[in-house]
Short mmCIF file of C-alpha atoms in Angstrom, two decimals:
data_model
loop_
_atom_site.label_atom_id
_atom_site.label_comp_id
_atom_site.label_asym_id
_atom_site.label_seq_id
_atom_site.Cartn_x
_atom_site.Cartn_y
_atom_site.Cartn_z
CA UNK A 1 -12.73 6.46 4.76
CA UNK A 2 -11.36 3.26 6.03
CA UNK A 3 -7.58 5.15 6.10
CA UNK A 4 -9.10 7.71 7.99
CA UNK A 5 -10.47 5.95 10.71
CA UNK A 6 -7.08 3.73 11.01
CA UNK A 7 -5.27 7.13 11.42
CA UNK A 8 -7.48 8.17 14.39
CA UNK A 9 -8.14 4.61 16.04
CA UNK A 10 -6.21 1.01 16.53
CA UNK A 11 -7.58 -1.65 13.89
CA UNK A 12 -9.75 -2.93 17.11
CA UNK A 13 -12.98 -0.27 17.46
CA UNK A 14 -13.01 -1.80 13.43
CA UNK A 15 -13.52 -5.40 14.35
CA UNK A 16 -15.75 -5.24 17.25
CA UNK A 17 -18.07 -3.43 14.19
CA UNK A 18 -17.66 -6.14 11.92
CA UNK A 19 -21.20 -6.58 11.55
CA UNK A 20 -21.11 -3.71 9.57
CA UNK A 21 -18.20 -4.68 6.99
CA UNK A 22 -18.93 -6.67 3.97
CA UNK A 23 -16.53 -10.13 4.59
CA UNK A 24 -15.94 -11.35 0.82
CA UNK A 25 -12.30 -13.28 0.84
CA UNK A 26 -12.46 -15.73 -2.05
CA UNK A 27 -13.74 -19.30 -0.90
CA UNK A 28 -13.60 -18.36 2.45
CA UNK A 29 -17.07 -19.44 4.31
CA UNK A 30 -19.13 -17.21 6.03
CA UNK A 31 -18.81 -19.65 9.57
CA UNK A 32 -15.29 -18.92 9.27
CA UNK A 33 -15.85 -15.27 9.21
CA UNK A 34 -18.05 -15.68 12.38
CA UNK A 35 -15.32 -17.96 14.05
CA UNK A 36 -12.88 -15.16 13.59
CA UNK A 37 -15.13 -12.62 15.34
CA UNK A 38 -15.69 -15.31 18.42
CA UNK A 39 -12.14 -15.61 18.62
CA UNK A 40 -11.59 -11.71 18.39
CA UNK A 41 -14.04 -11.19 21.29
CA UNK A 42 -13.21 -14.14 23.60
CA UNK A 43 -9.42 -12.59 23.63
CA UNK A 44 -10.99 -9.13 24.29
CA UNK A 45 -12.54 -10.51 27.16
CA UNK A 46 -10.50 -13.19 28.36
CA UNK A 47 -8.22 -13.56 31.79
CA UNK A 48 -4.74 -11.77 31.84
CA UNK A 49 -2.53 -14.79 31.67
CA UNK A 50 -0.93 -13.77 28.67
CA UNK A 51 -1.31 -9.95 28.73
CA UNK A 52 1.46 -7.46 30.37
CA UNK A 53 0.48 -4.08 32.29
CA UNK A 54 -0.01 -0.89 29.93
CA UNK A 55 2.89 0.95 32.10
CA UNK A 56 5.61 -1.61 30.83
CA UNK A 57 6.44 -0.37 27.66
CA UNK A 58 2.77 1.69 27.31
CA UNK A 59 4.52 4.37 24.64
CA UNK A 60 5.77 1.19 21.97
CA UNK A 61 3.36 0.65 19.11
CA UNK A 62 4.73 -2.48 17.02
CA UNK A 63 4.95 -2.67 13.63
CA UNK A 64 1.40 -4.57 13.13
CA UNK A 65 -0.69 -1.93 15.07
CA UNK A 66 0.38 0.87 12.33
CA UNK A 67 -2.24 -0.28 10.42
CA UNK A 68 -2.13 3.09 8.39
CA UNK A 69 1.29 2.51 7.06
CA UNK A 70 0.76 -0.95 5.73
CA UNK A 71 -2.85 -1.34 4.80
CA UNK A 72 -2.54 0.73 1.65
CA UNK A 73 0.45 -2.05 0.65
CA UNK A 74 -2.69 -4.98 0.94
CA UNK A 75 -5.24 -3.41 -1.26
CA UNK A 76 -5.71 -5.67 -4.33
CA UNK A 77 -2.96 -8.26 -3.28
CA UNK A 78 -2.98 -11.84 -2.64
CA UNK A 79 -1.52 -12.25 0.55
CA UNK A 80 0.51 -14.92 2.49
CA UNK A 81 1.42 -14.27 6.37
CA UNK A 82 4.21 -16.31 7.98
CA UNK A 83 3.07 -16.07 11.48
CA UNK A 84 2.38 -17.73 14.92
CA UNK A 85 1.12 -16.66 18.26
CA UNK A 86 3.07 -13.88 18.68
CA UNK A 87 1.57 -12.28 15.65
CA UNK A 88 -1.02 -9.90 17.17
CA UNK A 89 -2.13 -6.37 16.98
CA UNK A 90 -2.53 -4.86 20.61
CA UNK A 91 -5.50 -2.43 21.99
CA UNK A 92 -5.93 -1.05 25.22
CA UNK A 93 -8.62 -1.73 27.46
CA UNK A 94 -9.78 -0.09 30.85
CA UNK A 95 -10.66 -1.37 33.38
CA UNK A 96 -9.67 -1.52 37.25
CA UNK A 97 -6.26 -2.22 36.00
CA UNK A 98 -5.23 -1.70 32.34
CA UNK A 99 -3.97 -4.41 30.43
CA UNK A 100 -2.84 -5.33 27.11
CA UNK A 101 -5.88 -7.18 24.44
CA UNK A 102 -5.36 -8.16 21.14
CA UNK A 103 -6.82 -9.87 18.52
CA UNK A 104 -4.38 -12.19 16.02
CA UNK A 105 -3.02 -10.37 13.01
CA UNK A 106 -4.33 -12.95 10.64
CA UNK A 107 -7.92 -12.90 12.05
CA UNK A 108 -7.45 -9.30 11.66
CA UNK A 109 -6.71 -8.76 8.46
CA UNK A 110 -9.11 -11.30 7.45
CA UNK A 111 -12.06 -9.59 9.36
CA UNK A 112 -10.63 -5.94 7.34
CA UNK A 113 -11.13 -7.47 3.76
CA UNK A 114 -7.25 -8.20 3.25
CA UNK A 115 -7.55 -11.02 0.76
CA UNK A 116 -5.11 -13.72 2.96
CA UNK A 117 -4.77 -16.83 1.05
CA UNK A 118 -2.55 -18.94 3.34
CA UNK A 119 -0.70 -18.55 6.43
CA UNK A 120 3.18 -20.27 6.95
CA UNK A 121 4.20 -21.60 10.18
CA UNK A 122 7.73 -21.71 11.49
CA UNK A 123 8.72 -24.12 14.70
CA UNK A 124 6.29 -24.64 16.91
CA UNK A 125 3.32 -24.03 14.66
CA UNK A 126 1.15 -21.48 13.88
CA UNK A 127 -0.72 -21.07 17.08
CA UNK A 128 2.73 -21.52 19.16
CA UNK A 129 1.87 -25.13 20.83
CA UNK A 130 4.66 -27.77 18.89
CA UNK A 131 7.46 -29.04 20.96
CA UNK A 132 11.39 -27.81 19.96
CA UNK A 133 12.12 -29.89 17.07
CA UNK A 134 9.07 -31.54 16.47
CA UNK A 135 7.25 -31.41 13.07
CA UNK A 136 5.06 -29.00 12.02
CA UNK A 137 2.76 -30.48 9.38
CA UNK A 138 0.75 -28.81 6.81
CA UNK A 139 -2.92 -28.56 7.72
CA UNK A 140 -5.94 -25.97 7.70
CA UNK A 141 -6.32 -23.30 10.48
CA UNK A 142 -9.77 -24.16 12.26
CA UNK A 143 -10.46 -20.81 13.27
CA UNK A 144 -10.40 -19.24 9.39
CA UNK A 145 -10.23 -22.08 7.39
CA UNK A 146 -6.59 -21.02 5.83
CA UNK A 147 -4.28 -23.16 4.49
CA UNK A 148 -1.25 -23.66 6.53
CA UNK A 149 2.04 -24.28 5.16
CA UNK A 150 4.46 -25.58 7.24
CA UNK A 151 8.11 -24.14 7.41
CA UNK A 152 9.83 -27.08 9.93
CA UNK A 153 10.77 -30.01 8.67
CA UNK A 154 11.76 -31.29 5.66
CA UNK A 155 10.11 -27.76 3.98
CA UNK A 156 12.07 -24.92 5.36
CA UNK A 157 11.94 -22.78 2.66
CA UNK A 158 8.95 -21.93 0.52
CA UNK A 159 8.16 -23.62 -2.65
CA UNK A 160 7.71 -22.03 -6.28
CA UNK A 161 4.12 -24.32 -5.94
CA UNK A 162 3.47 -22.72 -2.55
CA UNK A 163 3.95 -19.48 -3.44
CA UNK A 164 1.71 -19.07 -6.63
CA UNK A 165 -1.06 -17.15 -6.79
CA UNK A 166 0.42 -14.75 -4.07
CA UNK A 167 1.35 -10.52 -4.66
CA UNK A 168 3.07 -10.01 -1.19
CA UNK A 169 4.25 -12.07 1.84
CA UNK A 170 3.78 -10.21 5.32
CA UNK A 171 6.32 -11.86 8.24
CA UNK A 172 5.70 -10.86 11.57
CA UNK A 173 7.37 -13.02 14.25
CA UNK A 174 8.54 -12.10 17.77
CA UNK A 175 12.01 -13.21 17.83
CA UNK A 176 14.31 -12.88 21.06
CA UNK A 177 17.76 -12.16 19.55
CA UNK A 178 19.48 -15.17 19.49
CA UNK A 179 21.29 -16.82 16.62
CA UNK A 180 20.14 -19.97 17.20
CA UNK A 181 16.52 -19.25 18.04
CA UNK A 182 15.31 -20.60 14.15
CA UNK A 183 13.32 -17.61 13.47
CA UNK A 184 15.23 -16.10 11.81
CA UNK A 185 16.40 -18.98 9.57
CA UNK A 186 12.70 -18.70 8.65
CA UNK A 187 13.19 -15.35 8.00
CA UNK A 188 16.17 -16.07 5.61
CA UNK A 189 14.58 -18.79 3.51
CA UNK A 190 11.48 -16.71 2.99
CA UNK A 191 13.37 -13.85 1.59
CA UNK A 192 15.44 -16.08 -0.64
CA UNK A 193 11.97 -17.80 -2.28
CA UNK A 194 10.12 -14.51 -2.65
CA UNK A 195 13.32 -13.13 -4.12
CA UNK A 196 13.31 -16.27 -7.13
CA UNK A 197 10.02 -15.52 -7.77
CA UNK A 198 9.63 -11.35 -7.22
CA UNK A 199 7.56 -11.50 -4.50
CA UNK A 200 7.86 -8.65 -2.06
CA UNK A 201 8.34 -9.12 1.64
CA UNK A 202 7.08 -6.77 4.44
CA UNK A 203 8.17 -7.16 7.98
CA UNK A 204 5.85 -6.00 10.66
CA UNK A 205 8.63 -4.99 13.56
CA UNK A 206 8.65 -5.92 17.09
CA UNK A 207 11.18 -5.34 20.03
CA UNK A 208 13.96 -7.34 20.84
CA UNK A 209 14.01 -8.58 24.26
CA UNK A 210 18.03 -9.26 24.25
CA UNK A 211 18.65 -6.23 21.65
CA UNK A 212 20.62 -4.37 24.44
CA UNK A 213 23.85 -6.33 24.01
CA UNK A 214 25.72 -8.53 21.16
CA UNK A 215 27.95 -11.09 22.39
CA UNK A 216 29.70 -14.52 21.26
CA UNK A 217 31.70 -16.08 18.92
CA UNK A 218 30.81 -15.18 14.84
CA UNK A 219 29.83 -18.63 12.85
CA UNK A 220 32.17 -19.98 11.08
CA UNK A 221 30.66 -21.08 7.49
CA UNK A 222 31.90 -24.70 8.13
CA UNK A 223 29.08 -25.28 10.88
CA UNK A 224 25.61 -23.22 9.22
CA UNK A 225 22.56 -25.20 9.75
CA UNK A 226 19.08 -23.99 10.60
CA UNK A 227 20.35 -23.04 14.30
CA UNK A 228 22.97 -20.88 12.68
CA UNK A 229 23.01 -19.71 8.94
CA UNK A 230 24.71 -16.55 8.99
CA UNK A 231 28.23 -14.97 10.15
CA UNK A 232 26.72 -13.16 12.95
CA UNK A 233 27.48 -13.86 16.92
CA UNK A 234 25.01 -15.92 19.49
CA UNK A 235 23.55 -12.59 20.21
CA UNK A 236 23.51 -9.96 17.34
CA UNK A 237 21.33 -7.23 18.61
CA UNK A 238 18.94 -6.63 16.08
CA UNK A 239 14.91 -6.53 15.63
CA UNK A 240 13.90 -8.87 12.88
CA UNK A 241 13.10 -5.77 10.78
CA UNK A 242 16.63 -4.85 11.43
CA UNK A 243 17.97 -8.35 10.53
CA UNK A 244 16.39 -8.64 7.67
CA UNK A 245 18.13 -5.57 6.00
CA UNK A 246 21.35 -7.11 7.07
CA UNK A 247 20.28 -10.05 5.26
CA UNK A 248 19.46 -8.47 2.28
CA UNK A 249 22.48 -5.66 2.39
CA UNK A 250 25.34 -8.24 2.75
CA UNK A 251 23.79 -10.35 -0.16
CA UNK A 252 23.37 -13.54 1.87
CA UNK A 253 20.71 -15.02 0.45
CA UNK A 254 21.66 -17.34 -2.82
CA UNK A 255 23.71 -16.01 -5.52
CA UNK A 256 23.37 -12.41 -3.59
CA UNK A 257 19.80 -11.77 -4.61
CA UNK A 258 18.28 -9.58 -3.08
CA UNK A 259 14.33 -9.52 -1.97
CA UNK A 260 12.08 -6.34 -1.84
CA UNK A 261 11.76 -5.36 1.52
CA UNK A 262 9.68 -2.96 3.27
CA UNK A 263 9.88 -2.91 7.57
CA UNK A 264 7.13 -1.23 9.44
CA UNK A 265 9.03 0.10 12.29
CA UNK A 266 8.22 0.20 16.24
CA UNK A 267 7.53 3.57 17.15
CA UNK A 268 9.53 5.02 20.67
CA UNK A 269 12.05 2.03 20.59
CA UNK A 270 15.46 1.92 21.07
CA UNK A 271 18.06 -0.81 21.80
CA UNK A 272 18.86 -0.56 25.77
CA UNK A 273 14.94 0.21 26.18
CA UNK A 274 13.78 -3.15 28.66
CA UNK A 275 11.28 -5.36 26.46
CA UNK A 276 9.00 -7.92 28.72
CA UNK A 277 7.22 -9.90 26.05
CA UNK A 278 3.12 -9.61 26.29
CA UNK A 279 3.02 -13.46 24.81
CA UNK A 280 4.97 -16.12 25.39
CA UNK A 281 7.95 -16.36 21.87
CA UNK A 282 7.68 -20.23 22.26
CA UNK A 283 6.60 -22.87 24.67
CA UNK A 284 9.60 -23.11 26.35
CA UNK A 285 10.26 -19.07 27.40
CA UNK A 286 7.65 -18.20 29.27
CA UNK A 287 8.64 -15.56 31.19
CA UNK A 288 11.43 -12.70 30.81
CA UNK A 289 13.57 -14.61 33.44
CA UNK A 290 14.03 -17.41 30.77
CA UNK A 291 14.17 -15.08 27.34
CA UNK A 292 17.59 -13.12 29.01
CA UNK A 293 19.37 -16.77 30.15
CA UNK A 294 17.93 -18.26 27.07
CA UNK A 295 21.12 -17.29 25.06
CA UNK A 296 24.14 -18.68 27.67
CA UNK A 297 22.28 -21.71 28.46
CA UNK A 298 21.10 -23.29 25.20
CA UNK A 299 24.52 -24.13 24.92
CA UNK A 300 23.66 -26.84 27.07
CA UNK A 301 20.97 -28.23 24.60
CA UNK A 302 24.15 -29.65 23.20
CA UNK A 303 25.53 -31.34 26.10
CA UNK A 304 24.28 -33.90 28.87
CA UNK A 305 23.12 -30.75 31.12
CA UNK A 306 18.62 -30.20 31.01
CA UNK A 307 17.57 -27.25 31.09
CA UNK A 308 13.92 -27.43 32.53
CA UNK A 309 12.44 -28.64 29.50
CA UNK A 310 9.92 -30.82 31.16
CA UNK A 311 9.43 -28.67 34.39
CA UNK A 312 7.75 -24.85 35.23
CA UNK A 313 11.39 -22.92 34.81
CA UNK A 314 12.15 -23.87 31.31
CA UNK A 315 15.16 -22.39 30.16
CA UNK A 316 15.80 -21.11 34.50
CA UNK A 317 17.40 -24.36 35.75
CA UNK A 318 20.23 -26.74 34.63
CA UNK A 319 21.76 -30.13 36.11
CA UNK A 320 21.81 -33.48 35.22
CA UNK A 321 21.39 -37.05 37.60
CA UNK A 322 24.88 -37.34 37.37
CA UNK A 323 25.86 -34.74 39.76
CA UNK A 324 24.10 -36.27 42.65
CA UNK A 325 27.02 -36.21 44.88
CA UNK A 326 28.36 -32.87 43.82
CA UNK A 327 27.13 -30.61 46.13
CA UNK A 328 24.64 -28.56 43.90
CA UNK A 329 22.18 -26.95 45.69
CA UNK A 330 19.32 -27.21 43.71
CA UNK A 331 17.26 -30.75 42.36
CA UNK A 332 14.11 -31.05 39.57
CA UNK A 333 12.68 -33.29 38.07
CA UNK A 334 11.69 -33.21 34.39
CA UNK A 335 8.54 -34.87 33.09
CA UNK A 336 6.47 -34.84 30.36
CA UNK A 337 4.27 -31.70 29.76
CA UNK A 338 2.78 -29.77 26.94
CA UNK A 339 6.05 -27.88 25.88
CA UNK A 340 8.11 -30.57 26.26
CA UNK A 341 7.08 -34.60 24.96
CA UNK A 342 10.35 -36.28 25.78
CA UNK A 343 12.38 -33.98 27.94
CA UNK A 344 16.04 -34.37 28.51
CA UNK A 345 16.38 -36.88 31.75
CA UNK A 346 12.73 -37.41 31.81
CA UNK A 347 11.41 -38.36 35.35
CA UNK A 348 15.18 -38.43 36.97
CA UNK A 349 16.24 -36.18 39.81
CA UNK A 350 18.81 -33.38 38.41
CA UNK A 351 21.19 -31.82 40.28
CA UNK A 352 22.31 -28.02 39.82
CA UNK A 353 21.18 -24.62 39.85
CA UNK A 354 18.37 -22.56 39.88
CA UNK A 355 18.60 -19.35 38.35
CA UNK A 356 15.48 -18.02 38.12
CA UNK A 357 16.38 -15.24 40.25
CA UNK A 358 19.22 -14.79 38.84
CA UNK A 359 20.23 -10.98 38.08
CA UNK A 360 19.62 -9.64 34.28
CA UNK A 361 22.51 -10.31 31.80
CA UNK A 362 24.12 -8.10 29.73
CA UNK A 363 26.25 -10.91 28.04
CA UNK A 364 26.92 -14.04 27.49
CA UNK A 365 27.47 -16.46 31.13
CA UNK A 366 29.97 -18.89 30.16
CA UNK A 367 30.75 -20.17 33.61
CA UNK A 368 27.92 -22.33 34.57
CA UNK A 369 29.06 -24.44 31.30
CA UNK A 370 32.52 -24.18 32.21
CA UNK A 371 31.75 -25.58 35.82
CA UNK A 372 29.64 -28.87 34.34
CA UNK A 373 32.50 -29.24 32.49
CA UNK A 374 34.86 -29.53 34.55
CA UNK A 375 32.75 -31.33 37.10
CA UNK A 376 31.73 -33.75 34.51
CA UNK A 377 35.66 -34.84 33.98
CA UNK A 378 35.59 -36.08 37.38
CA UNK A 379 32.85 -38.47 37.38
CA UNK A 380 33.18 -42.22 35.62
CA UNK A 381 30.55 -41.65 32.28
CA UNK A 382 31.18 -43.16 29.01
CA UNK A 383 28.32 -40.24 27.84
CA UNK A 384 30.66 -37.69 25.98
CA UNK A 385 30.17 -33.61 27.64
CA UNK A 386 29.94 -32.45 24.21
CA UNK A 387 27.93 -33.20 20.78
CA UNK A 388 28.13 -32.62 17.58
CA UNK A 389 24.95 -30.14 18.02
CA UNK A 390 26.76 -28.01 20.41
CA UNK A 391 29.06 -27.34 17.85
CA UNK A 392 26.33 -26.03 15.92
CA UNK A 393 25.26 -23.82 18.48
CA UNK A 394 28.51 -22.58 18.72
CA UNK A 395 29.18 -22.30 15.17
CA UNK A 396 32.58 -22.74 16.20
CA UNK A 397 34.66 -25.64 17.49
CA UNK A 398 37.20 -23.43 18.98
CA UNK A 399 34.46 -22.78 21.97
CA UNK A 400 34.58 -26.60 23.28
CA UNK A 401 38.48 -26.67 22.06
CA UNK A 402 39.06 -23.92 24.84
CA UNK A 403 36.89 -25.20 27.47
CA UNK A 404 38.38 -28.66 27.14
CA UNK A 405 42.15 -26.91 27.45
CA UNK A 406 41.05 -24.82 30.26
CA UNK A 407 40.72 -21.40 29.27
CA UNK A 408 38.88 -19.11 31.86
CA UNK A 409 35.72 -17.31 30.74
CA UNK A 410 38.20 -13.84 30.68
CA UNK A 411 40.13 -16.05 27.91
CA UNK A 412 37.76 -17.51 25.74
CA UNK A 413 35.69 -13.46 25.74
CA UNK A 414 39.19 -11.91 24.10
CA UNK A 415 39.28 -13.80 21.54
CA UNK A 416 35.86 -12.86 20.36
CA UNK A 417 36.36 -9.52 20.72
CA UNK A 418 37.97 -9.13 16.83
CA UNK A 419 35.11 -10.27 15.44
CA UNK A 420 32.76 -8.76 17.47
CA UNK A 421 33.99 -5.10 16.54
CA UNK A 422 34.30 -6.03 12.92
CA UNK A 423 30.36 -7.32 13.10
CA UNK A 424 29.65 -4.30 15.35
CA UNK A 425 30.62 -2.02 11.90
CA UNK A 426 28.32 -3.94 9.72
CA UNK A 427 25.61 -4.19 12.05
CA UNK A 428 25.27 -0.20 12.81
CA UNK A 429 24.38 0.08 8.98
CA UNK A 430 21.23 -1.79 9.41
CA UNK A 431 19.76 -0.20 13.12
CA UNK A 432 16.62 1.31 12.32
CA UNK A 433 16.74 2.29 15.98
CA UNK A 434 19.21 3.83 18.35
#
């Protein structure tokens, strides 16, 4: 009966009836039970900050709102969710103008009988609100009383211990298509411990804001980290759902092993359709303006240059105090707020450019770093242009090689282009949309 309804209705007209279902998930408590209904009501009815109009994107339906496709995988298994804020299901509600509501995926399954036994957080924590970088600790989630297991930090990859006692692992995570953006690192080490110990993963899909374009140098396997594990460039062009069949298909986990995979698919998707995200991917993209630079200017995470950490157009400005008498025509002033702690040039005046009106990119801008470079050579600073991190970012040295010898943006894009068309071949093997 359950099935039924799911086939004819979102998982929503379900929860706002929860009254009617019996809750029985292990230990959990029955205030936690009435927390999660609260919580599922208050975001029914709470302001718009976060929601998107219903005629952007009004014919998608994510991966987590097929709730008939993936429900029938739950029944009878322990389940762990690697998840954060993005992790919703979306309904529709009426009104004078129609916006998007949602209630959180794990709250949802919890209030549908789904036996979840602990929830995973990647960076920034489970409900979205850690700084870049900072550590995510283990802890228990308030609002259900789940155990969270932290996935940042020292413990980036799931343990046999933390894994035990589990049938299935769902991931759904918004990512925004950028090789760096540690998702997807997540992603990989997640696989790799649910393939040692023959766990099955499913990925709930969801659109990729940058999926219309791939661009940038391919990672060499001399500079993987956790902002970079995988030959791919900056900007591959892939959902997660996609991404993780790559992952699986070229055999990069450990010893080639290979995890069982299901992806729940977005329904009416394709790869030049325009995505604006309904909820913000991390604290420091909040807004589409932000999620399309995001990929040409967190280069500059690895040099001298802010990037609005610290003001209200994160990822939509750059400068540094150093360029003062440069003739920029733009000046912030980063400071300590809740996305960013200890922002780059915190409380100086930076010089350089606002782009938050900016036109949409379809590739990689390489000449806003090019032009602090050079600028930079000009002024008397013992503080070196470029760090060890941007390498990382990179994945190449050759990037900072040619900027440092001069090469025009025109340059530095042909030599990419070899390795773009070879990962162009691979990658069409793995699109689950056009």
């Amino acid at each position: 009966m359950l099935l039924k309804v799911f086939k004819n209705t979102v998982l929503f007209s379900i929860i706002i009836s929860i009254s009617l279902v019996t809750f029985s998930c292990g230990q959990r408590t029955e205030q936690a039970r009435k927390n999660v209904l609260k919580d599922t009501l208050a975001l029914n009815d709470a302001p718009s900050t976060n929601r998107t109009l219903l005629s952007e994107n009004k014919n998608l339906n994510v991966g987590a709102n097929k709730t008939q496709d993936y429900l029938p995988l739950l029944q009878g298994k322990r389940v762990g969710i690697v998840a954060n804020q993005t992790s919703v299901i979306f309904k529709t509600k009426r009104s004078k103008a129609s916006f998007l509501n949602y209630t959180h995926l794990v709250d949802s399954l919890i209030a549908m009988n789904v036996d979840v036994k602990k929830v995973f957080a990647p960076e920034h924590g489970f409900r979205g609100v850690a700084d870049a970088g900072e550590v995510v600790k283990d802890g228990l989630d308030t609002k259900t009383g789940l155990p969270i297991i932290s996935l940042y930090g020292k413990n980036k990859k799931p343990t046999a211990e933390q894994l035990k006692g589990l049938d299935l692992i769902i991931f759904d995570i918004q990512d925004v298509g950028a090789r760096f953006y540690t998702y997807i690192s997540s992603l990989h080490y997640v696989m790799e411990a649910c393939a040692e110990q023959n766990i099955p993963v499913l990925v709930l899909d969801r659109p990729n804001p940058n999926g219309h374009y791939i661009d940038g140098p391919i990672l060499e396997k001399a500079h993987k980290s956790f902002v970079g594990m995988h030959p791919i460039p900056v900007v591959h062009g892939m959902t997660i759902g996609e991404y993780a069949q790559m992952i699986n298909g070229e055999h990069w986990l450990t010893n080639g092993i290979q995890c069982q995979l299901t992806v729940i698919t977005v329904d009416h998707y394709n790869h030049q359709l325009p995505y604006k995200l309904p909820i913000n991917p991390s604290p420091n993209l909040p807004n589409a303006k932000a999620i399309n630079l995001y990929p040409s200017l967190c280069f500059f995470e690895g040099t001298p240059i802010s990037v609005g950490r610290g003001t209200n157009k994160q990822f939509q400005v750059i400068g540094s105090p150093k360029f003062k008498n440069e003739g920029f025509p733009f000046q912030f002033t980063p400071t300590t707020n809740a996305g960013a702690k200890y922002p780059k040039h915190d409380g100086e005046i930076c010089y350089g450019y606002d782009l938050s009106e900016y036109k949409t990119l379809d590739g990689l801008n390489l000449e806003w770093l090019i032009d602090f470079y050079n600028k930079s050579q000009t002024l008397n600073s013992e503080t070196p242009f470029f760090t060890d991190f941007f390498t990382l970012l990179a994945g190449t040295q050759s990037l900072e090689k040619q900027i440092v010898a001069g090469w025009s943006e025109k340059e530095i894009r042909a030599s990419w282009e070899a390795g773009l068309t070879a990962y162009s071949k691979t990658r069409a093997q793995y699109l689950l949309y056009p």
